[in-house]
Structure formats: C-alpha cells, structure tokens
Coordinates of C-alpha atoms in Angstrom, one line a residue:
M113 CA 152.5 134.1 48.3
T114 CA 150.5 132.0 50.7
I115 CA 147.1 130.8 49.5
E116 CA 144.6 130.6 52.3
P117 CA 142.6 127.3 52.4
P118 CA 138.9 127.5 51.7
P119 CA 136.7 127.9 54.7
W120 CA 134.8 125.1 56.2
R121 CA 131.8 124.5 54.0
A122 CA 128.5 122.8 54.5
T123 CA 126.7 121.8 51.3
V124 CA 123.0 120.9 51.9
L125 CA 120.8 119.1 49.3
T126 CA 117.2 119.7 50.1
L127 CA 113.8 120.2 48.6
F128 CA 113.4 123.3 50.7
P129 CA 116.6 125.5 50.2
E130 CA 114.6 128.5 51.5
M131 CA 114.9 127.0 55.0
F132 CA 118.5 127.9 55.1
P133 CA 120.4 129.5 56.8
G134 CA 117.4 129.8 59.2
P135 CA 118.8 129.8 62.8
L136 CA 122.3 129.3 61.4
G137 CA 122.2 132.9 60.2
I138 CA 122.0 134.3 63.8
S139 CA 124.1 134.3 67.0
L140 CA 127.6 132.8 66.9
A141 CA 127.0 130.7 63.7
G142 CA 125.5 133.7 61.9
K143 CA 128.3 136.1 62.8
A144 CA 130.9 133.5 61.7
L145 CA 129.0 132.9 58.5
A146 CA 128.9 136.7 57.8
S147 CA 132.6 137.1 58.5
G148 CA 133.6 134.2 56.3
L149 CA 134.7 131.7 58.9
W150 CA 132.5 129.1 57.3
A151 CA 130.3 128.9 54.2
L152 CA 126.9 127.4 53.5
E153 CA 125.4 126.3 50.2
A154 CA 121.8 125.1 50.1
R155 CA 121.1 123.3 46.7
D156 CA 117.6 122.4 45.5
I157 CA 117.3 118.7 44.7
R158 CA 114.5 119.5 42.2
A159 CA 117.0 121.3 40.0
S160 CA 118.2 117.8 39.0
A161 CA 114.8 116.5 38.0
T162 CA 114.5 115.8 34.3
D163 CA 110.7 116.0 33.6
K164 CA 108.5 119.1 33.2
H165 CA 106.9 118.5 36.6
R166 CA 110.3 118.4 38.4
S167 CA 109.4 115.0 39.9
V168 CA 111.8 113.8 42.6
D169 CA 109.8 110.9 44.1
D170 CA 107.8 107.8 43.3
T171 CA 105.8 105.1 45.0
P172 CA 107.7 102.5 47.1
A173 CA 108.7 99.3 45.4
G174 CA 106.7 96.4 46.9
G175 CA 103.9 98.7 47.9
G176 CA 103.2 100.7 51.0
P177 CA 102.3 104.3 52.0
G178 CA 104.0 107.5 51.0
M179 CA 106.6 108.3 48.5
V180 CA 110.4 107.6 48.1
L181 CA 113.1 109.9 46.8
R182 CA 114.3 108.6 43.5
A183 CA 117.9 107.4 43.2
D184 CA 118.5 108.9 39.7
V185 CA 117.4 112.4 40.7
L186 CA 119.3 112.4 44.0
A187 CA 122.4 110.9 42.5
A188 CA 122.4 113.7 39.8
A189 CA 122.1 116.3 42.6
I190 CA 125.0 114.9 44.5
D191 CA 127.2 114.7 41.4
A192 CA 126.3 118.3 40.4
A193 CA 127.4 119.5 43.9
D194 CA 131.0 118.2 43.1
V195 CA 132.0 117.6 46.7
Q196 CA 134.9 115.3 45.7
D197 CA 136.5 114.0 48.9
R198 CA 134.3 115.7 51.4
P199 CA 132.2 113.6 53.8
R200 CA 128.8 112.7 52.4
L201 CA 126.1 112.4 55.0
V202 CA 122.3 111.7 54.9
M203 CA 120.2 112.6 58.0
S204 CA 118.2 109.5 58.9
P205 CA 116.6 108.2 62.1
R206 CA 118.1 104.8 61.3
G207 CA 121.7 106.2 61.1
R208 CA 124.5 106.0 63.6
P209 CA 123.8 108.4 66.5
L210 CA 125.7 111.7 66.2
T211 CA 128.3 112.1 68.9
Q212 CA 130.6 114.9 70.0
A213 CA 133.5 112.9 68.8
R214 CA 132.1 112.6 65.3
V215 CA 131.2 116.3 65.3
A216 CA 134.8 117.1 66.2
E217 CA 136.0 115.0 63.2
L218 CA 133.7 116.7 60.8
A219 CA 134.7 120.2 62.2
A220 CA 138.3 119.4 61.6
G221 CA 137.7 118.5 58.0
P222 CA 136.7 120.5 54.9
G223 CA 132.9 120.3 55.7
P224 CA 130.3 117.8 54.7
L225 CA 127.7 117.4 52.0
I226 CA 124.4 116.7 53.8
V227 CA 121.4 115.1 52.1
C228 CA 118.0 116.0 53.7
G229 CA 115.5 113.3 53.1
R230 CA 111.7 113.7 52.9
F231 CA 108.6 111.5 52.4
E232 CA 109.1 107.8 53.4
G233 CA 112.8 107.8 52.7
I234 CA 115.5 107.6 50.0
D235 CA 116.1 104.8 47.5
Q236 CA 118.7 102.6 49.1
R237 CA 120.6 102.3 45.8
V238 CA 121.8 106.0 45.9
I239 CA 122.8 105.6 49.5
D240 CA 125.0 102.7 48.5
A241 CA 126.2 104.1 45.1
R242 CA 127.3 107.5 46.5
G243 CA 128.6 106.3 49.8
L244 CA 126.3 108.2 52.0
E245 CA 126.9 107.9 55.7
E246 CA 123.5 107.8 57.6
V247 CA 123.5 110.0 60.7
S248 CA 120.8 110.3 63.4
I249 CA 120.4 113.1 65.9
G250 CA 118.0 111.0 68.1
D251 CA 115.5 108.2 68.3
Y252 CA 112.5 110.1 66.8
V253 CA 111.2 111.0 63.4
L254 CA 111.1 114.5 61.9
S255 CA 109.2 115.7 58.8
G256 CA 112.5 116.0 57.0
G257 CA 116.2 116.2 57.4
E258 CA 116.6 119.9 57.3
I259 CA 116.3 120.6 61.0
A260 CA 118.6 117.6 61.7
A261 CA 121.1 119.0 59.2
M262 CA 121.0 122.4 61.0
T263 CA 121.7 120.7 64.3
L264 CA 124.7 118.9 62.9
I265 CA 126.1 122.1 61.2
D266 CA 125.6 124.2 64.3
A267 CA 127.5 121.6 66.4
C268 CA 130.4 121.7 64.0
V269 CA 130.5 125.4 63.4
R270 CA 130.9 126.3 67.1
L271 CA 134.1 124.2 67.1
L272 CA 135.7 126.1 64.2
P273 CA 138.7 128.3 65.1
G274 CA 137.6 131.9 65.8
V275 CA 133.9 131.1 66.2
M276 CA 133.7 130.9 70.0
G277 CA 135.2 133.6 72.2
K278 CA 137.2 131.4 74.4
L279 CA 138.7 128.0 73.3
A280 CA 137.9 126.5 76.7
S281 CA 134.2 127.1 76.0
G282 CA 134.3 124.4 73.4
T283 CA 136.5 121.9 75.2
D284 CA 135.1 121.9 78.8
E285 CA 131.5 120.9 78.2
S286 CA 129.1 118.0 77.9
F287 CA 130.5 114.9 76.1
S288 CA 134.0 116.4 75.6
D289 CA 135.4 113.8 78.0
G290 CA 132.6 111.3 78.0
L291 CA 130.7 113.0 80.8
L292 CA 127.8 115.4 81.0
E293 CA 128.8 118.9 82.0
Y294 CA 128.8 119.9 85.7
P295 CA 126.2 122.5 86.9
Q296 CA 127.0 126.1 86.3
Y297 CA 126.3 129.1 88.6
T298 CA 126.7 132.9 88.4
R299 CA 125.5 136.0 90.3
P300 CA 123.5 136.7 92.4
Q301 CA 125.1 134.6 95.1
V302 CA 121.7 133.9 96.6
F303 CA 118.6 133.3 94.4
E304 CA 115.3 132.4 96.2
D305 CA 117.1 131.1 99.2
R306 CA 119.4 129.0 97.0
Q307 CA 123.1 129.7 97.4
I308 CA 126.0 129.1 95.0
P309 CA 127.9 126.1 96.4
D310 CA 130.6 127.3 98.8
V311 CA 133.3 125.5 97.0
L312 CA 132.8 127.6 93.9
I313 CA 133.5 130.8 95.7
S314 CA 136.3 129.4 97.9
G315 CA 139.1 130.5 95.5
D316 CA 140.6 127.0 95.8
H317 CA 141.0 125.9 92.2
A318 CA 141.9 122.4 93.0
R319 CA 138.8 121.9 95.1
V320 CA 136.7 123.5 92.4
A321 CA 138.1 121.1 89.8
K322 CA 137.5 118.1 92.1
W323 CA 133.9 119.2 92.8
R324 CA 133.1 119.8 89.1
L325 CA 134.4 116.3 88.2
A326 CA 132.4 114.7 90.9
E327 CA 129.2 116.5 89.8
A328 CA 129.8 115.6 86.2
E329 CA 130.3 111.9 87.1
A330 CA 127.1 112.0 89.3
L331 CA 125.0 113.6 86.6
T332 CA 126.2 111.2 83.9
A333 CA 125.6 108.1 86.1
A334 CA 122.1 109.3 87.0
R335 CA 120.9 110.6 83.6
R336 CA 123.0 108.8 81.0
P337 CA 123.8 105.3 82.4
D338 CA 124.9 104.4 78.8
L339 CA 127.6 107.0 78.9
W340 CA 128.6 106.1 82.4
A341 CA 128.9 102.4 81.6
A342 CA 131.4 103.3 78.9
H343 CA 133.5 105.7 81.1
P344 CA 136.8 104.4 82.4
K345 CA 135.8 105.1 86.0
A346 CA 132.6 103.1 85.8
P347 CA 134.0 99.5 85.8
E348 CA 135.6 98.5 89.1
S349 CA 136.8 94.9 89.8
G350 CA 134.7 93.6 86.9
R351 CA 131.6 95.3 88.3
K352 CA 129.8 98.6 87.6
R353 CA 130.8 101.3 89.9
K354 CA 128.1 102.6 92.2
P355 CA 126.8 105.9 90.8
P356 CA 128.1 109.0 92.7
K357 CA 125.6 111.0 94.7
I358 CA 124.3 114.2 93.0
T359 CA 124.8 117.2 95.3
T360 CA 123.0 119.8 93.2
G361 CA 119.7 119.5 95.1
E362 CA 117.9 117.4 92.5

C-alpha cells in the first residue's frame, strides 16, 4: 500500500488568524485549497501567552516608540506549531527580497511556517534562537506581516502540481529566466486603432519566439536595470550591453 505524502502546507503564526484564508480562499489558490492540493493553518500567537491579559508585546529595550513582540511568547507559539524540518520564515521589510527562485524552492518543499510580525518588530533573540529566515516582499512597510505572508503563499501555491491549468503557464512568465515577461495580446485583432503585432499572427513560431525574447530583454533593461545587469546577455566585452529598443509602443 502506497502512502501519499502530506500536501504542501503553510502554517501561519499571527495575531489575526481571522484574516486567513482571505484572498487565498478564492480563484486558483482557493480551488486548490478546497480540493486538498495544499493546506493552510492559521495559528493565534496569543494562544501561547501565559498571563490573564494574553499579553504578547512589551516596550522596546533602550526606549523608543511602539511595542515589540516578546521572544518567550513567540518562541512558545513556534514550538507549539511543531513544524520540525520545515522552513521557518518571518515577513520583514529588512529581510532578503523574495525572488521567483526562492518561491520555487519553497514550493518544491513541504511548505513553510510563516511568522507575521506586528507593532515595531520582533525580539531579535527569538529570530536567532528559532532560526527564522527574514523575508521581504518589497521596500515598504505594511501594518503587519499577514498580507506579505499571503503574497508569499500565493506565489508558491500557483507552482504546485495540479494548481494551474497548463504547466507552461507557470514556467514562461516574468522572472522565470531572469527577465520580465514579454507583452501579451488576444482578440480583437484591432483595438482602438491598435493592432496585434503582425509577427504574432504570422504562424511562424521561430519568429514569434525571437520577438518575445527581444521584447522581454527590452522591457527588463528599461524597467529593471538591476535584473538586466545580472542577465548573461547584459555584459559584453566587459561593458554593459546597450538596452534593446522596446517596440510595444511605450
């Protein structure tokens, strides 16, 4: 008898478990959740508080505004989740930027535990003691880590087997090869005097592939010079390659 492995699971530690599944409960992620392709557990950090007021925070050591999540309470919440060898993440604007490559790694594993911070932050000692990987979804600050956690989970879930209709939908898109995705078009062929590029209706698959690659390179060079600088085609004779010209009318 073959024992099926458990589904990919996201365990979220939060002060607001009622926020979940939220948008993760609809569309592709929601259908996959309902069909058992992945699982979600939202755990209340306050359940690990030990006083009658269910306190989870205290004033910052050294002074300053706001409150800080206590190490002892959060450590107890992490330990109670019993995630064993699963990745342990904490959403934080000071973390390493989330990339498609890291998303693919997480999607290929058993699923992460994600800590959602609030207030002024989390006691550094619990981050160190429980080996939390700090992850950022962008250079801005949110009210808490819940929306950031949803972003990370959604990015992972769409890569799980059986979630997307066509496998190519998850492999031929922005960041999959270090480039932004090329422009997309569909019917009608003419919209407000704007036509679909002739090459896309030529039936010449080689020309289409070449056009799409050129457009992806052009868009990446123009909009994300940081990505373009790291792309193998960017350096040329020790100098940065001149960005390709965008032909989409922008």
